Short mmCIF file of C-alpha atoms in Angstrom, two decimals:
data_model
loop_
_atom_site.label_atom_id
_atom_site.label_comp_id
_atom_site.label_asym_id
_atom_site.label_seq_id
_atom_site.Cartn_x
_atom_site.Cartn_y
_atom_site.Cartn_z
CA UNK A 1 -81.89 -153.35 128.70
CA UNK A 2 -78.95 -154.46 126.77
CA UNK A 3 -80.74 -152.61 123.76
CA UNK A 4 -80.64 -149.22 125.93
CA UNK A 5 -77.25 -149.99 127.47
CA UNK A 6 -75.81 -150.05 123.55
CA UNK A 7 -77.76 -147.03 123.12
CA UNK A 8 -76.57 -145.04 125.95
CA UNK A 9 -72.89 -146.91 125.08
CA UNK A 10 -73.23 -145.17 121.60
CA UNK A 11 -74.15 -141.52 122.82
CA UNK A 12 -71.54 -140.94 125.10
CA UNK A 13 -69.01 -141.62 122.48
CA UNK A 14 -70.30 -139.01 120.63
CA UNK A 15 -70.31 -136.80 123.85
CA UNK A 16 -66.38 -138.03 124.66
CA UNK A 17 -65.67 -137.23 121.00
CA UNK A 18 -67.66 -133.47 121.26
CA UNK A 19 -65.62 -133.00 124.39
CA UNK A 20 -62.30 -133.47 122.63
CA UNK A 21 -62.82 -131.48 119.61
CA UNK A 22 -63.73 -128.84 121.64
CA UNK A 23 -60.71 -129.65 123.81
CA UNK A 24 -58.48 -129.40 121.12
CA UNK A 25 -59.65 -126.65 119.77
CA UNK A 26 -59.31 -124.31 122.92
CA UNK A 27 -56.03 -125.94 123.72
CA UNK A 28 -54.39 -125.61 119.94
CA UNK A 29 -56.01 -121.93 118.46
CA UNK A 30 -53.10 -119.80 120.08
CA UNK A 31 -50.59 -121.85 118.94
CA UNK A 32 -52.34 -121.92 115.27
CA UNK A 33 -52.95 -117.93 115.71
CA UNK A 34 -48.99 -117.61 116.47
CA UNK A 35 -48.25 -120.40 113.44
CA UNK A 36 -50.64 -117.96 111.00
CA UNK A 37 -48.36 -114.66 112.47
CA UNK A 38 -45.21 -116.34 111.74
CA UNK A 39 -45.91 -117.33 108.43
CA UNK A 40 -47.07 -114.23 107.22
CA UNK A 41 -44.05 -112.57 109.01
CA UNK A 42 -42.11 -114.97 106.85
CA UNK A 43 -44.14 -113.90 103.65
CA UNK A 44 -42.88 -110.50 104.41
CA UNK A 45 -39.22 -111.08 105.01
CA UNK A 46 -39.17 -113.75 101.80
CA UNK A 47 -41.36 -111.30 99.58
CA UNK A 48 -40.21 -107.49 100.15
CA UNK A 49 -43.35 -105.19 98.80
CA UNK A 50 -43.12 -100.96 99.32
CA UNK A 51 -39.48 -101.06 100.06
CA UNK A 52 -39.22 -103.42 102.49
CA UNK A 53 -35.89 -105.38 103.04
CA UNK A 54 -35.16 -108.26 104.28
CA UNK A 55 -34.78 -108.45 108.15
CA UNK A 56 -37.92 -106.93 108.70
CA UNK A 57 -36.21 -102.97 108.39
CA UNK A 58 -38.49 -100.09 106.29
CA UNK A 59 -35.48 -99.57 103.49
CA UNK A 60 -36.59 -96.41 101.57
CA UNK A 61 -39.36 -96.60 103.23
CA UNK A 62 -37.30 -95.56 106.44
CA UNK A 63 -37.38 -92.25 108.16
CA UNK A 64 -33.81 -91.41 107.33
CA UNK A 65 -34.31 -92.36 103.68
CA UNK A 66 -36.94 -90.08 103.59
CA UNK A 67 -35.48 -87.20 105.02
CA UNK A 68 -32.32 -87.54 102.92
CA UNK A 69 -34.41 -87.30 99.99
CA UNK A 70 -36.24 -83.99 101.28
CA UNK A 71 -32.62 -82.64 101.51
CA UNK A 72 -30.82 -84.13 98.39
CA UNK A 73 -33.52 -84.04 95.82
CA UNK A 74 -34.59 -85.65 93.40
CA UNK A 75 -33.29 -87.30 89.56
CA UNK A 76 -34.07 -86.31 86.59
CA UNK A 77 -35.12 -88.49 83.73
CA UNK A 78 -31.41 -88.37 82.40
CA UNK A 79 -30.05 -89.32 86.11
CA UNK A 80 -28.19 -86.34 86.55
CA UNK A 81 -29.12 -84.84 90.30
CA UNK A 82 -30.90 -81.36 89.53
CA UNK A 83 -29.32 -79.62 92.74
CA UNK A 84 -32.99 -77.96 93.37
CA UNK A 85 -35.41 -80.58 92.25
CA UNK A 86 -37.33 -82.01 95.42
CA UNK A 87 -34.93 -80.10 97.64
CA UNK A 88 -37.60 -79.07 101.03
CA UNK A 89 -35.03 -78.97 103.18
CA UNK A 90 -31.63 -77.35 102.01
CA UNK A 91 -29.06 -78.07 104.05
CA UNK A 92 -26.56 -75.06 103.51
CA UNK A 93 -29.59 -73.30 105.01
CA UNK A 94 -29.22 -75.22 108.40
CA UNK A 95 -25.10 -74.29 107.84
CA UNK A 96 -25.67 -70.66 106.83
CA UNK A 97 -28.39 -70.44 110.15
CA UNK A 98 -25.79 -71.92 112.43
CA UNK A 99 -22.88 -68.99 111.26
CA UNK A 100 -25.00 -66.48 111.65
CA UNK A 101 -26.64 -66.98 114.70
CA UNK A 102 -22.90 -68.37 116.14
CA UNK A 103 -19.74 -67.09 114.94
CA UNK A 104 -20.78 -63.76 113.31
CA UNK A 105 -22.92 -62.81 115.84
CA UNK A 106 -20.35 -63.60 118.84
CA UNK A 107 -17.63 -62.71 117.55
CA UNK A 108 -19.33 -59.32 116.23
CA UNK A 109 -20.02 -58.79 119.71
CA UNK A 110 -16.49 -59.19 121.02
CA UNK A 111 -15.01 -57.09 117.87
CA UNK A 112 -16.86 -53.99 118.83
CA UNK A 113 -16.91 -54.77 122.87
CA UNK A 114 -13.09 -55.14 122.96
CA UNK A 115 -12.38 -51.87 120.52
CA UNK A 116 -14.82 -50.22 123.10
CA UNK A 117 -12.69 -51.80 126.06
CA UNK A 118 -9.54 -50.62 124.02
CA UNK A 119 -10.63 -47.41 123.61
CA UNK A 120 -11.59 -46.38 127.51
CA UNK A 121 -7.92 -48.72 128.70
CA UNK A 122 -6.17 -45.92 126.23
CA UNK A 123 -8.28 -42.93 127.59
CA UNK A 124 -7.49 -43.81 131.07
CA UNK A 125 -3.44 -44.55 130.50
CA UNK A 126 -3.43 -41.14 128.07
CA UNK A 127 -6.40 -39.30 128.87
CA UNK A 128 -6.82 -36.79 125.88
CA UNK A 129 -4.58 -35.82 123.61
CA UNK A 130 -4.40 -32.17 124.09
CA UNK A 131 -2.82 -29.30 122.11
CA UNK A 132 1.16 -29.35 123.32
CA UNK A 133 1.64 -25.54 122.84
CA UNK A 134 -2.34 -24.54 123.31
CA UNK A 135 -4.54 -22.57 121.46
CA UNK A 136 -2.89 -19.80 118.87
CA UNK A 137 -6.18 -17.70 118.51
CA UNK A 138 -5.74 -17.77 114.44
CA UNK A 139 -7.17 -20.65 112.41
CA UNK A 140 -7.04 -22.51 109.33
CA UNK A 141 -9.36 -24.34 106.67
CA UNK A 142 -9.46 -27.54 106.70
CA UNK A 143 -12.36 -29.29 105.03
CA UNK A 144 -14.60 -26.98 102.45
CA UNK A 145 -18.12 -26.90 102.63
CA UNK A 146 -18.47 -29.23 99.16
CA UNK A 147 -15.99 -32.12 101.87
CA UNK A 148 -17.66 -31.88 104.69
CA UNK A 149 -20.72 -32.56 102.84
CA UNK A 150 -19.71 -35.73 101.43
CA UNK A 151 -17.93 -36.92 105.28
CA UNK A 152 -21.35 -36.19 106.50
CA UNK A 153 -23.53 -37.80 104.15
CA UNK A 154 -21.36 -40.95 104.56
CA UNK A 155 -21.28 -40.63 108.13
CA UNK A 156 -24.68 -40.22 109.26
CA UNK A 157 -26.07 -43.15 106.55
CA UNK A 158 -23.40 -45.38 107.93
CA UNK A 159 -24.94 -44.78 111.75
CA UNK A 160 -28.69 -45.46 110.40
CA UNK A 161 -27.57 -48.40 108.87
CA UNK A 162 -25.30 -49.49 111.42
CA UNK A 163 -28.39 -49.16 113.98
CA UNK A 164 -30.91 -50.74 111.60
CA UNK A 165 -28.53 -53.81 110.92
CA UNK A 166 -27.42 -54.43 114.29
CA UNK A 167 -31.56 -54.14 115.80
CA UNK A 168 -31.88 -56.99 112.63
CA UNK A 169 -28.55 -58.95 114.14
CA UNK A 170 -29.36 -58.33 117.73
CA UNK A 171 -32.52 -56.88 118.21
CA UNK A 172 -34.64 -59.75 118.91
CA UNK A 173 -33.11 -60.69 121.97
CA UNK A 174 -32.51 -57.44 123.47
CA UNK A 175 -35.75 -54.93 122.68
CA UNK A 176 -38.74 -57.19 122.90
CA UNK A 177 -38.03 -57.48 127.04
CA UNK A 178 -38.06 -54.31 127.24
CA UNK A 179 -40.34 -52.59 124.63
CA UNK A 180 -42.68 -55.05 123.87
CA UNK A 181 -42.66 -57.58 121.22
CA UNK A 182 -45.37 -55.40 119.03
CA UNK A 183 -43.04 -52.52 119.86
CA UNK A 184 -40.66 -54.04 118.17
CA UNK A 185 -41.73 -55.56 115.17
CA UNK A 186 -42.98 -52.09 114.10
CA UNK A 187 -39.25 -50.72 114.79
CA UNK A 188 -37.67 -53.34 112.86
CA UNK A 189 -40.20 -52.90 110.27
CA UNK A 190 -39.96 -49.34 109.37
CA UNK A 191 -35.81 -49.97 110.21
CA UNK A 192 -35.47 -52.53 107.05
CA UNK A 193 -37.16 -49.94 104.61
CA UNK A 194 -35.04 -47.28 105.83
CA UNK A 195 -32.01 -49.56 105.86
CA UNK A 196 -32.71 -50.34 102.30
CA UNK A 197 -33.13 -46.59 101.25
CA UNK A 198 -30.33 -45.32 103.34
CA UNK A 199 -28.08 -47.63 101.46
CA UNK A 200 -28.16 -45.53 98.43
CA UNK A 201 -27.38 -42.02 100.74
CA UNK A 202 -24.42 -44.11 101.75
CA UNK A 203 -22.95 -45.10 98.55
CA UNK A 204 -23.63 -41.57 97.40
CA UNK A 205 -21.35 -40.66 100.28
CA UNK A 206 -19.03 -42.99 99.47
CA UNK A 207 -18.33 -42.08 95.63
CA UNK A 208 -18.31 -38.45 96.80
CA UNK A 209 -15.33 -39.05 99.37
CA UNK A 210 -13.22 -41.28 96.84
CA UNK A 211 -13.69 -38.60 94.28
CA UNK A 212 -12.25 -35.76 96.86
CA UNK A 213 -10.08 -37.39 98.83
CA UNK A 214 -8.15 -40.60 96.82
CA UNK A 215 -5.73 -38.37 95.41
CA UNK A 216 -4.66 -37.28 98.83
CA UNK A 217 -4.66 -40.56 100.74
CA UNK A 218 -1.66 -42.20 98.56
CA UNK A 219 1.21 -43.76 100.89
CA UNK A 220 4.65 -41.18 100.98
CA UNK A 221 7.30 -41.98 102.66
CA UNK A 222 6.39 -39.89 105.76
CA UNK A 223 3.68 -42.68 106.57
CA UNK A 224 5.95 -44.85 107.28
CA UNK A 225 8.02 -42.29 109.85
CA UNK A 226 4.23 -41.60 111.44
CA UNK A 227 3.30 -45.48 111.95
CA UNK A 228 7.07 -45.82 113.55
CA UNK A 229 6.21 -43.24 115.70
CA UNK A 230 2.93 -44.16 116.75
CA UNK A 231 1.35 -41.50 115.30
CA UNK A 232 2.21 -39.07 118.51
CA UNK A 233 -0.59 -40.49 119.90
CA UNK A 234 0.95 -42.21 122.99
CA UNK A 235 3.52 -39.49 124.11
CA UNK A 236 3.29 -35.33 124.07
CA UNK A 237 5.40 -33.24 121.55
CA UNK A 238 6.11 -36.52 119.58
CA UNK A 239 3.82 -35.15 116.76
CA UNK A 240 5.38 -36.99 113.36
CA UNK A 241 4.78 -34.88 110.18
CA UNK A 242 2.12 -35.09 108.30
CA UNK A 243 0.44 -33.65 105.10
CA UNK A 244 -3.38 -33.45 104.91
CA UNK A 245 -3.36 -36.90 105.85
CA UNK A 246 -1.56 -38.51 107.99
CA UNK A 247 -0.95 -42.48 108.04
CA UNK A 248 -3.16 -43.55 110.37
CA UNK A 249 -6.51 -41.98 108.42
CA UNK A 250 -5.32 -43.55 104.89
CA UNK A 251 -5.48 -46.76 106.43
CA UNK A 252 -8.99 -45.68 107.68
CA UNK A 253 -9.72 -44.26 104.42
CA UNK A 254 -9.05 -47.67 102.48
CA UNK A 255 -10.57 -49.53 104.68
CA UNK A 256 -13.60 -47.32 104.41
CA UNK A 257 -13.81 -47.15 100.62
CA UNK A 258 -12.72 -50.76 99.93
CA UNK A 259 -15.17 -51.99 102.81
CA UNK A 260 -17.80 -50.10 101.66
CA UNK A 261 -17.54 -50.91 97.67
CA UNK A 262 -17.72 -54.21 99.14
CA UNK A 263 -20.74 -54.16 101.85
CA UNK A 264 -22.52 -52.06 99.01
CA UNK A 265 -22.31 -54.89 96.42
CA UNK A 266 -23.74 -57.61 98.88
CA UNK A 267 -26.52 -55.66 100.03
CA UNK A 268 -27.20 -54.76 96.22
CA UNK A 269 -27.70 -58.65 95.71
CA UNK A 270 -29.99 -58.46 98.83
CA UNK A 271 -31.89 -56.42 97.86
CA UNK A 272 -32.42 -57.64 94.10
CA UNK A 273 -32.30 -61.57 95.26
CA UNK A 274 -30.97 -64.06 92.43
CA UNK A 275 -30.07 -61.51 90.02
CA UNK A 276 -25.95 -61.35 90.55
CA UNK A 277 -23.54 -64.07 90.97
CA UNK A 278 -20.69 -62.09 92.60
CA UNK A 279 -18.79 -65.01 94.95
CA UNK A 280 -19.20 -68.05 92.08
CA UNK A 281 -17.30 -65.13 90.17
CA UNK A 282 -15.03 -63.95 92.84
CA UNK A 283 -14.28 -67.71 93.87
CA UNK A 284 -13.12 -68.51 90.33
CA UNK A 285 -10.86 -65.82 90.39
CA UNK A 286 -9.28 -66.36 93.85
CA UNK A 287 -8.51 -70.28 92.55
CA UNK A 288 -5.92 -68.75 90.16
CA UNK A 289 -3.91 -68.47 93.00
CA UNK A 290 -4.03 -72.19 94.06
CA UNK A 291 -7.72 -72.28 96.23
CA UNK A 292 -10.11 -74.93 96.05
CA UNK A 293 -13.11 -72.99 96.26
CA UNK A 294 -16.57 -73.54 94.56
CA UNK A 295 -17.39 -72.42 91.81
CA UNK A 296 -20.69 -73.58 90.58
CA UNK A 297 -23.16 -71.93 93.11
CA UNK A 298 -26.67 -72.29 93.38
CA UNK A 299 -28.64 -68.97 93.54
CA UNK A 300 -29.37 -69.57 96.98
CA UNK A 301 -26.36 -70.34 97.88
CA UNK A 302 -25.34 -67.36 96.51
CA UNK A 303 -27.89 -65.10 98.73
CA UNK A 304 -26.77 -67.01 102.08
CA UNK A 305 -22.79 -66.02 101.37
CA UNK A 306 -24.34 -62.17 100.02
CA UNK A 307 -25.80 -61.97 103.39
CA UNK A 308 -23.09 -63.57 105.61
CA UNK A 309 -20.72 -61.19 103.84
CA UNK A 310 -22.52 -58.34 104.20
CA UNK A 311 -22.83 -59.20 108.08
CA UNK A 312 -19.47 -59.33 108.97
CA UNK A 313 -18.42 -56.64 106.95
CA UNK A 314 -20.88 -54.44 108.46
CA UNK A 315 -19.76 -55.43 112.30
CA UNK A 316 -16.18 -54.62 110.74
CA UNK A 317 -16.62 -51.49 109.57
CA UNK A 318 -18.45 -50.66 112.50
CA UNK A 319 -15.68 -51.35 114.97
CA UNK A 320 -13.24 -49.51 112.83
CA UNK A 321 -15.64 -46.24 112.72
CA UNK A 322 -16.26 -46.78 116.97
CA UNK A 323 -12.41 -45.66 116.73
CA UNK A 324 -12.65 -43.18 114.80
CA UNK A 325 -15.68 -41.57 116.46
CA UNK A 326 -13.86 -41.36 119.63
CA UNK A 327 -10.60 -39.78 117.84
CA UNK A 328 -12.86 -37.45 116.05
CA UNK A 329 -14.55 -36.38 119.24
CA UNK A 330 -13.27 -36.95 122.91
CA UNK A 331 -10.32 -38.50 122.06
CA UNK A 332 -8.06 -35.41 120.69
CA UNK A 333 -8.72 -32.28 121.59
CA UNK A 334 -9.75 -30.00 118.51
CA UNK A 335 -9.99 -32.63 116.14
CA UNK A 336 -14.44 -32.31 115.68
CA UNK A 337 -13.56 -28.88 114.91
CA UNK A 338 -12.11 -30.10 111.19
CA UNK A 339 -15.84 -31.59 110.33
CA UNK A 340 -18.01 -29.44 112.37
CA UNK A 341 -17.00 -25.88 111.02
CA UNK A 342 -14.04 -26.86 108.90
CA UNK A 343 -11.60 -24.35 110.68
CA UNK A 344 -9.53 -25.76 112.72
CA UNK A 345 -6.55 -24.13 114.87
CA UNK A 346 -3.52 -23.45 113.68
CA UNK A 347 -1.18 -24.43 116.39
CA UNK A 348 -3.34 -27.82 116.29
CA UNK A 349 -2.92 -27.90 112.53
CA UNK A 350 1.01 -27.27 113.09
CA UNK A 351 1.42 -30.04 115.49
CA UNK A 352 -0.71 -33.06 113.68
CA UNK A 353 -0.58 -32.30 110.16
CA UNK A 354 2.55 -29.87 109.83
CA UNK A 355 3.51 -30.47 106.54
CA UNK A 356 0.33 -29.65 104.99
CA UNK A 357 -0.07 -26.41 107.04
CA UNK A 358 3.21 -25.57 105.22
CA UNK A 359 1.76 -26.32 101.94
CA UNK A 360 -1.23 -24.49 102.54
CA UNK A 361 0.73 -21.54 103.54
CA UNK A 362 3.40 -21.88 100.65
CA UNK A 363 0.48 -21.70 98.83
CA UNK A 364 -1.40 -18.37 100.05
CA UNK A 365 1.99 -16.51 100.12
CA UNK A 366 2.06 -17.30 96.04
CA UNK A 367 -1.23 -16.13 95.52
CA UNK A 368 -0.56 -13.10 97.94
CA UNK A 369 3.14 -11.80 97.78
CA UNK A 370 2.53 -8.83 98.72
CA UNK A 371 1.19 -9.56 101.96
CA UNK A 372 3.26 -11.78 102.74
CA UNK A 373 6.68 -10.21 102.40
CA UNK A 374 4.63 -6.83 103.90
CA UNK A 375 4.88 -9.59 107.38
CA UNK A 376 1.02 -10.09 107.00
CA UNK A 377 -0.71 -13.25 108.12
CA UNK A 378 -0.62 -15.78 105.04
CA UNK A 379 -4.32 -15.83 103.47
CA UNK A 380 -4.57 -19.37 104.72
CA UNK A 381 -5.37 -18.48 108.08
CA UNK A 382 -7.58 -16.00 109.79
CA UNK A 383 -8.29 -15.15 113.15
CA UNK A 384 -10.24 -17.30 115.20
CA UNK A 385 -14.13 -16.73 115.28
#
């Protein structure tokens, strides 16, 4: 008995021993599993590896560091930032997206609405402007064939473009309701090649116009009498004199020749991409006169102010020539007559541009003295057709 008693004595110590191992064990692993996280937590903030920092943060490994890089580029080998190296993402893209798609394109909008709003406020307050001492029956030339020519050429190009720029402006938010979106991608495709051809029509226009007309569009001092006087255009029989231009179309002349030189160049370096540097050149020159504009320019950077330029000088011009559509047409009675057959009548001729129907006359009466001191109708004017 006592020989079993010592035996039994000795196995359940083993058995109370097995029991607390195991106890221990089950009770202890989480807190040695937690222990094991810790310290390798602590391995990571006292040993940064892959751009770690300490306090447990990604450092360049972080997903601002990474898009900075995308955005600023990347170093050479002599440090110096190579401003397109690495650059994905350029951000003067994001700034050249938000102008064009917010402040051009709004206040485009506005520029041509309110001239349009202008424009039908004036014809309701003044109606036409109408002949004060109505039609004499006789006629004079205005324009030659070889002018009108050259104002049509200009004309009509400027309207295709005009509608080709502002479907690439506008058009995607206003036709592809209502046409169809495969509707319009054909219309805007065949509109960019013709807007790209036309351009040439148009600057042949343009040269032709300068060449005819710049002589003739210098200020005198009777411009200054017209703009006083409002051109005659708000009161009847306040006509001011006037040679073959009066005030009002130099300053539509200029605007047209300086606005086009200038729409013409940007859409030159549109069409040839990265082959001109016209603002780094024209910002140099403006900081002569105490501007702190850039001038190193990337040749992208370059293309996105070509094409903001060439934007808002197109949604200029084409407010300024909504005006003078309406003049030339609705607005003033026998005015289309001077570009449609190049006659125009002579009482009308008298009353707008009197000093240049003078001229015209003084002229035929040289060339024909003895018709005119016979009391025959100068060879400037004819009888109405």
């Amino acid at each position: 008995m006592d020989a079993v008693y010592q035996a039994t004595k000795g196995a359940s110590g083993w058995l109370v021993l097995l029991f607390a191992t195991v106890f221990a064990v089950l009770l202890l692993a989480p807190d040695a599993g937690l222990a094991q996280q810790q310290d390798t937590s602590s391995e990571l903030i006292e040993r940064p590896e892959g751009g770690a920092v300490p306090g447990g943060t990604l450092g360049t490994e972080a997903t601002s560091e990474m898009w900075r890089a995308l955005r600023q580029g990347t170093q050479g080998t002599s440090g110096q930032r190579d401003p397109l190296a690495g650059i994905l993402i350029q951000s003067e893209g994001d700034n050249w997206r938000a102008i064009r798609h917010g402040p051009v394109s709004v206040y485009g909008v506005w520029a041509m609405l309110g001239v349009i709003g202008l424009l039908a406020l004036f014809f309701l307050l003044r109606g036409r402007v109408r002949l004060d001492h109505g039609w004499s029956g006789r006629s004079i030339i205005r324009f030659t064939t070889i002018e009108r020519m050259g104002h049509w050429l200009l004309a009509v190009s400027f309207i295709l473009l005009a509608l080709t720029g502002l479907n690439l402006l506008y058009g995607r938010y206003i036709l592809p309701p209502v046409i169809g979106a495969e509707a319009f991608a054909l219309i805007t495709y065949w509109g960019k090649l013709a807007h790209n051809y036309v351009a040439f029509a148009f600057m042949a226009g343009l040269l032709m116009v300068f060449v005819m007309w710049v002589g003739q569009n210098l200020p005198n001092r009777h411009d200054f009498v017209w703009l006083l006087k409002g051109g005659g255009m708000f009161w009847r029989g306040s006509h001011p004199p006037a040679r073959k231009f009066n005030a009002g179309q130099k300053i539509l002349f200029w605007l047209i020749i300086l606005g086009g030189v200038s729409i013409s160049l940007s859409g030159i370096a549109l069409m040839f991409p990265f082959e001109f540097a016209f603002f780094a050149k024209t910002f140099q020159f403006l900081n002569i006169f105490g501007l702190d504009l850039p001038e190193t320019l990337t040749p992208m950077q370059e293309m996105q102010y070509n094409q903001l330029w060439h934007a808002i000088m197109a949604l200029f011009l084409t407010a300024v020539v909504i005006g003078h559509i309406y003049l030339g047409t609705i607005g003033m009675e026998g005015a289309f007559d001077a570009m449609g057959t190049g006659k125009v009548d002579l009482n009308w001729a008298r009353e707008h541009h009197g000093l240049w129907v003078e001229e015209e006359e003084a002229k035929a009466a040289a060339r024909v003295p003895s018709e005119s001191e016979g009391g025959g109708r100068p060879a400037a004017t004819e009888p109405a057709e």
